[in-house]
């Protein structure tokens, strides 16, 4: 559903968190760190795990040069 909406808005971008959270499976914890506070919400640590990939995506969308990173 999100992709269909994004396709109808040329400047929209969709961020997929799954590559940062999952491999072949989506574990509830990684190396003792709990990623979810319940079935559908990330914990603070789970959110922080997304930080690098979300930052990268935002910088690409904002077209920020590597010099200002």
Coordinates of C-alpha atoms in Angstrom, one line a residue:
X1 CA 0.0 0.0 0.0
X2 CA 2.8 2.4 0.9
X3 CA 4.6 1.8 -2.4
X4 CA 1.4 2.5 -4.4
X5 CA 0.9 5.8 -2.6
X6 CA 4.6 6.7 -3.2
X7 CA 4.3 5.9 -6.9
X8 CA 1.5 8.4 -7.2
X9 CA 3.6 11.1 -5.6
X10 CA 6.9 11.6 -7.6
X11 CA 8.8 13.2 -4.7
X12 CA 7.8 10.6 -2.1
X13 CA 10.3 8.2 -0.7
X14 CA 9.6 4.9 1.1
X15 CA 12.1 3.8 3.8
X16 CA 12.1 0.0 4.3
X17 CA 13.4 -0.8 7.8
X18 CA 13.5 -4.6 7.3
X19 CA 17.1 -4.8 5.9
X20 CA 18.4 -3.1 9.1
X21 CA 16.3 -5.4 11.4
X22 CA 16.1 -8.8 9.6
X23 CA 18.3 -11.3 7.8
X24 CA 16.5 -14.5 6.8
X25 CA 14.3 -14.0 9.9
X26 CA 13.3 -11.0 11.9
X27 CA 14.5 -11.7 15.4
X28 CA 13.0 -10.2 18.5
X29 CA 16.4 -9.7 20.0
X30 CA 20.0 -9.5 18.6
X31 CA 23.0 -10.2 20.9
X32 CA 20.9 -9.7 24.0
X33 CA 19.3 -6.4 22.8
X34 CA 15.5 -6.5 22.6
X35 CA 14.3 -4.9 19.3
X36 CA 10.6 -4.7 20.0
X37 CA 8.5 -3.4 22.9
X38 CA 5.5 -5.4 21.6
X39 CA 4.3 -7.2 18.5
X40 CA 4.4 -4.1 16.3
X41 CA 6.5 -1.4 17.9
X42 CA 10.3 -1.1 18.1
X43 CA 12.0 -0.7 21.4
X44 CA 14.3 2.3 21.9
X45 CA 17.2 0.0 21.1
X46 CA 15.4 -1.3 18.0
X47 CA 14.9 2.2 16.8
X48 CA 18.5 3.1 17.4
X49 CA 19.4 0.1 15.3
X50 CA 17.7 1.8 12.4
X51 CA 19.5 5.0 12.9
X52 CA 22.4 4.5 10.4
X53 CA 20.3 3.3 7.5
X54 CA 17.6 5.9 8.1
X55 CA 20.3 8.6 8.3
X56 CA 21.7 7.4 5.0
X57 CA 18.3 7.4 3.3
X58 CA 17.5 10.9 4.6
X59 CA 20.8 12.3 3.4
X60 CA 20.1 10.8 -0.1
X61 CA 16.6 12.2 -0.2
X62 CA 17.9 15.6 1.0
X63 CA 20.8 15.4 -1.5
X64 CA 23.3 16.3 1.2
X65 CA 26.8 16.3 -0.1
X66 CA 29.3 14.0 1.6
X67 CA 31.4 17.0 2.6
X68 CA 28.7 18.1 5.1
X69 CA 28.3 14.7 6.8

